[in-house]
mmCIF file of C-alpha atoms in Angstrom:
data_model
loop_
_atom_site.group_PDB
_atom_site.id
_atom_site.type_symbol
_atom_site.label_atom_id
_atom_site.label_comp_id
_atom_site.label_asym_id
_atom_site.label_seq_id
_atom_site.Cartn_x
_atom_site.Cartn_y
_atom_site.Cartn_z
ATOM 1 C CA MET A 1 2.479 -10.104 -2.837
ATOM 2 C CA VAL A 2 2.635 -12.577 -5.701
ATOM 3 C CA ASN A 3 -0.587 -13.539 -7.476
ATOM 4 C CA ARG A 4 0.157 -16.863 -9.164
ATOM 5 C CA SER A 5 -3.524 -17.487 -9.982
ATOM 6 C CA ALA A 6 -3.550 -14.619 -12.522
ATOM 7 C CA THR A 7 -2.314 -15.048 -16.083
ATOM 8 C CA PRO A 8 0.368 -13.899 -16.235
ATOM 9 C CA ALA A 9 1.325 -14.138 -12.580
ATOM 10 C CA TYR A 10 2.418 -10.801 -11.150
ATOM 11 C CA ARG A 11 4.089 -9.310 -8.104
ATOM 12 C CA ALA A 12 3.027 -6.087 -6.341
ATOM 13 C CA PHE A 13 5.244 -4.778 -3.555
ATOM 14 C CA PHE A 14 6.470 -1.896 -1.422
ATOM 15 C CA SER A 15 10.181 -1.378 -0.755
ATOM 16 C CA ASP A 16 12.247 0.922 1.468
ATOM 17 C CA ILE A 17 9.521 0.963 4.128
ATOM 18 C CA ASP A 18 9.872 3.318 7.103
ATOM 19 C CA LEU A 19 7.047 2.721 9.610
ATOM 20 C CA THR A 20 6.271 4.466 12.911
ATOM 21 C CA VAL A 21 3.430 3.253 15.163
ATOM 22 C CA LYS A 22 2.407 5.135 18.303
ATOM 23 C CA ASN A 23 0.064 4.273 21.168
ATOM 24 C CA PHE A 24 -0.612 0.730 19.910
ATOM 25 C CA SER A 25 -2.916 -1.114 22.340
ATOM 26 C CA ASN A 26 -6.065 -3.196 22.429
ATOM 27 C CA HIS A 27 -7.603 -0.684 24.885
ATOM 28 C CA PHE A 28 -8.812 2.804 24.014
ATOM 29 C CA SER A 29 -8.033 4.308 27.449
ATOM 30 C CA GLU A 30 -4.926 6.012 26.039
ATOM 31 C CA GLY A 31 -6.662 7.124 22.830
ATOM 32 C CA PRO A 32 -6.312 5.879 19.282
ATOM 33 C CA ALA A 33 -3.188 4.329 17.815
ATOM 34 C CA THR A 34 -1.555 6.073 14.884
ATOM 35 C CA ALA A 35 0.740 4.823 12.151
ATOM 36 C CA ARG A 36 2.755 6.671 9.533
ATOM 37 C CA ALA A 37 4.764 5.055 6.767
ATOM 38 C CA THR A 38 6.778 6.032 3.752
ATOM 39 C CA ALA A 39 7.840 3.559 1.086
ATOM 40 C CA LYS A 40 8.329 3.022 -2.637
ATOM 41 C CA PHE A 41 5.537 1.259 -4.554
ATOM 42 C CA MET A 42 6.961 -1.205 -7.093
ATOM 43 C CA GLY A 43 10.419 0.092 -6.192
ATOM 44 C CA THR A 44 9.910 3.619 -7.557
ATOM 45 C CA GLY A 45 6.646 5.286 -6.526
ATOM 46 C CA LYS A 46 6.810 7.671 -3.578
ATOM 47 C CA THR A 47 4.265 6.321 -1.073
ATOM 48 C CA GLU A 48 2.881 7.925 2.085
ATOM 49 C CA LEU A 49 0.420 6.211 4.431
ATOM 50 C CA THR A 50 -1.248 7.467 7.604
ATOM 51 C CA ALA A 51 -3.653 5.466 9.729
ATOM 52 C CA THR A 52 -5.630 5.828 12.952
ATOM 53 C CA PHE A 53 -6.900 2.740 14.806
ATOM 54 C CA ARG A 54 -9.544 2.752 17.527
ATOM 55 C CA PRO A 55 -9.813 -0.523 19.499
ATOM 56 C CA GLU A 56 -12.717 -1.773 21.610
ATOM 57 C CA ASN A 57 -15.476 -1.432 19.012
ATOM 58 C CA ASN A 58 -17.740 -4.165 17.698
ATOM 59 C CA GLY A 59 -15.879 -4.251 14.410
ATOM 60 C CA PRO A 60 -12.993 -2.683 12.564
ATOM 61 C CA ASP A 61 -12.698 1.035 13.302
ATOM 62 C CA PHE A 62 -9.838 2.737 11.511
ATOM 63 C CA ASP A 63 -9.035 5.461 9.009
ATOM 64 C CA LEU A 64 -6.414 5.002 6.310
ATOM 65 C CA ASP A 65 -5.051 7.634 3.935
ATOM 66 C CA ALA A 66 -2.696 6.558 1.157
ATOM 67 C CA ARG A 67 -0.890 8.439 -1.579
ATOM 68 C CA ILE A 68 1.275 6.969 -4.346
ATOM 69 C CA ASP A 69 3.097 9.253 -6.805
ATOM 70 C CA ASP A 70 5.419 8.851 -9.781
ATOM 71 C CA THR A 71 5.562 5.053 -10.051
ATOM 72 C CA ASP A 72 7.348 3.755 -13.158
ATOM 73 C CA MET A 73 4.616 1.686 -14.841
ATOM 74 C CA ARG A 74 6.909 -0.797 -16.638
ATOM 75 C CA PRO A 75 7.315 -3.041 -13.547
ATOM 76 C CA MET A 76 3.487 -3.183 -13.435
ATOM 77 C CA ASN A 77 3.213 -4.750 -16.927
ATOM 78 C CA ASP A 78 2.379 -8.283 -15.758
ATOM 79 C CA MET A 79 -0.450 -6.909 -13.591
ATOM 80 C CA LEU A 80 -1.680 -4.757 -16.488
ATOM 81 C CA ARG A 81 -1.596 -7.775 -18.828
ATOM 82 C CA ALA A 82 -3.466 -9.942 -16.302
ATOM 83 C CA TYR A 83 -6.342 -7.516 -15.720
ATOM 84 C CA GLY A 84 -6.329 -5.062 -18.626
ATOM 85 C CA LYS A 85 -4.888 -7.170 -21.468
ATOM 86 C CA PHE A 86 -2.378 -4.413 -22.306
ATOM 87 C CA ASP A 87 1.112 -3.296 -21.341
ATOM 88 C CA VAL A 88 3.070 -0.050 -21.414
ATOM 89 C CA ALA A 89 6.435 0.992 -22.831
ATOM 90 C CA ARG A 90 6.764 3.952 -20.460
ATOM 91 C CA GLY A 91 4.736 6.145 -18.156
ATOM 92 C CA LEU A 92 4.112 7.129 -14.562
ATOM 93 C CA PHE A 93 1.312 6.064 -12.216
ATOM 94 C CA SER A 94 0.093 8.469 -9.533
#
Protein backbone atom coordinates (compact mmCIF):
# COMPACT_ATOMS: atom_id res chain seq x y z
CA MET A 1 0.00 0.00 0.00
CA VAL A 2 1.33 3.42 -0.92
CA ASN A 3 -0.17 6.49 0.74
CA ARG A 4 0.66 9.39 -1.57
CA SER A 5 -1.70 11.77 0.26
CA ALA A 6 0.55 11.79 3.36
CA THR A 7 3.60 14.02 3.65
CA PRO A 8 5.95 12.38 3.11
CA ALA A 9 4.31 9.63 1.09
CA TYR A 10 5.01 6.18 2.50
CA ARG A 11 4.69 2.52 1.62
CA ALA A 12 3.55 -0.25 4.01
CA PHE A 13 3.75 -3.83 2.78
CA PHE A 14 4.00 -7.54 3.53
CA SER A 15 6.46 -9.76 1.66
CA ASP A 16 7.14 -13.51 1.47
CA ILE A 17 3.45 -14.30 2.03
CA ASP A 18 2.40 -17.93 2.55
CA LEU A 19 -1.41 -18.19 2.73
CA THR A 20 -3.65 -21.23 3.28
CA VAL A 21 -7.46 -20.93 3.10
CA LYS A 22 -9.75 -23.84 3.95
CA ASN A 23 -13.49 -24.38 3.54
CA PHE A 24 -14.03 -21.09 1.68
CA SER A 25 -17.70 -20.74 0.67
CA ASN A 26 -20.58 -18.30 0.77
CA HIS A 27 -22.67 -20.93 2.63
CA PHE A 28 -22.20 -21.98 6.24
CA SER A 29 -23.43 -25.57 5.72
CA GLU A 30 -19.84 -26.85 5.82
CA GLY A 31 -18.85 -24.64 8.77
CA PRO A 32 -16.65 -21.57 8.91
CA ALA A 33 -13.78 -20.83 6.57
CA THR A 34 -10.32 -20.51 8.05
CA ALA A 35 -7.19 -18.76 6.84
CA ARG A 36 -3.62 -18.87 8.09
CA ALA A 37 -0.77 -16.76 6.77
CA THR A 38 2.84 -16.06 7.49
CA ALA A 39 4.73 -13.13 6.01
CA LYS A 40 7.30 -10.43 6.68
CA PHE A 41 6.02 -6.94 7.55
CA MET A 42 8.09 -4.24 5.83
CA GLY A 43 10.39 -7.00 4.60
CA THR A 44 11.70 -8.01 8.04
CA GLY A 45 9.02 -8.47 10.71
CA LYS A 46 7.86 -12.02 11.36
CA THR A 47 4.08 -11.93 10.82
CA GLU A 48 1.44 -14.54 11.65
CA LEU A 49 -2.26 -14.16 10.85
CA THR A 50 -5.19 -16.46 11.57
CA ALA A 51 -8.78 -15.77 10.60
CA THR A 52 -12.19 -17.44 10.78
CA PHE A 53 -15.02 -16.34 8.47
CA ARG A 54 -18.69 -17.19 8.94
CA PRO A 55 -20.89 -16.45 5.90
CA GLU A 56 -24.67 -16.01 5.77
CA ASN A 57 -25.00 -13.34 8.47
CA ASN A 58 -26.50 -9.89 8.11
CA GLY A 59 -23.07 -8.29 8.21
CA PRO A 60 -19.41 -9.10 8.49
CA ASP A 61 -18.78 -11.99 10.88
CA PHE A 62 -15.13 -12.92 11.26
CA ASP A 63 -12.32 -13.16 13.78
CA LEU A 64 -8.79 -12.05 12.98
CA ASP A 65 -5.67 -12.55 15.09
CA ALA A 66 -2.43 -10.89 13.99
CA ARG A 67 1.07 -10.86 15.42
CA ILE A 68 4.07 -8.90 14.12
CA ASP A 69 7.50 -9.31 15.75
CA ASP A 70 11.00 -7.92 15.25
CA THR A 71 10.38 -5.47 12.39
CA ASP A 72 13.35 -3.23 11.56
CA MET A 73 11.89 0.26 12.09
CA ARG A 74 14.14 2.11 9.61
CA PRO A 75 11.97 1.19 6.57
CA MET A 76 9.03 2.70 8.51
CA ASN A 77 10.65 6.17 8.73
CA ASP A 78 8.47 7.84 6.09
CA MET A 79 5.33 6.61 7.89
CA LEU A 80 6.74 7.78 11.24
CA ARG A 81 7.56 11.20 9.75
CA ALA A 82 4.08 11.51 8.22
CA TYR A 83 2.15 10.75 11.41
CA GLY A 84 4.56 11.26 14.31
CA LYS A 85 6.92 13.94 12.95
CA PHE A 86 9.96 11.86 13.98
CA ASP A 87 12.20 9.15 12.57
CA VAL A 88 14.47 6.45 13.99
CA ALA A 89 18.10 5.48 13.45
CA ARG A 90 17.55 1.91 14.66
CA GLY A 91 15.11 -0.22 16.59
CA LEU A 92 12.62 -3.06 16.38
CA PHE A 93 8.82 -2.93 16.26
CA SER A 94 6.80 -5.77 17.77
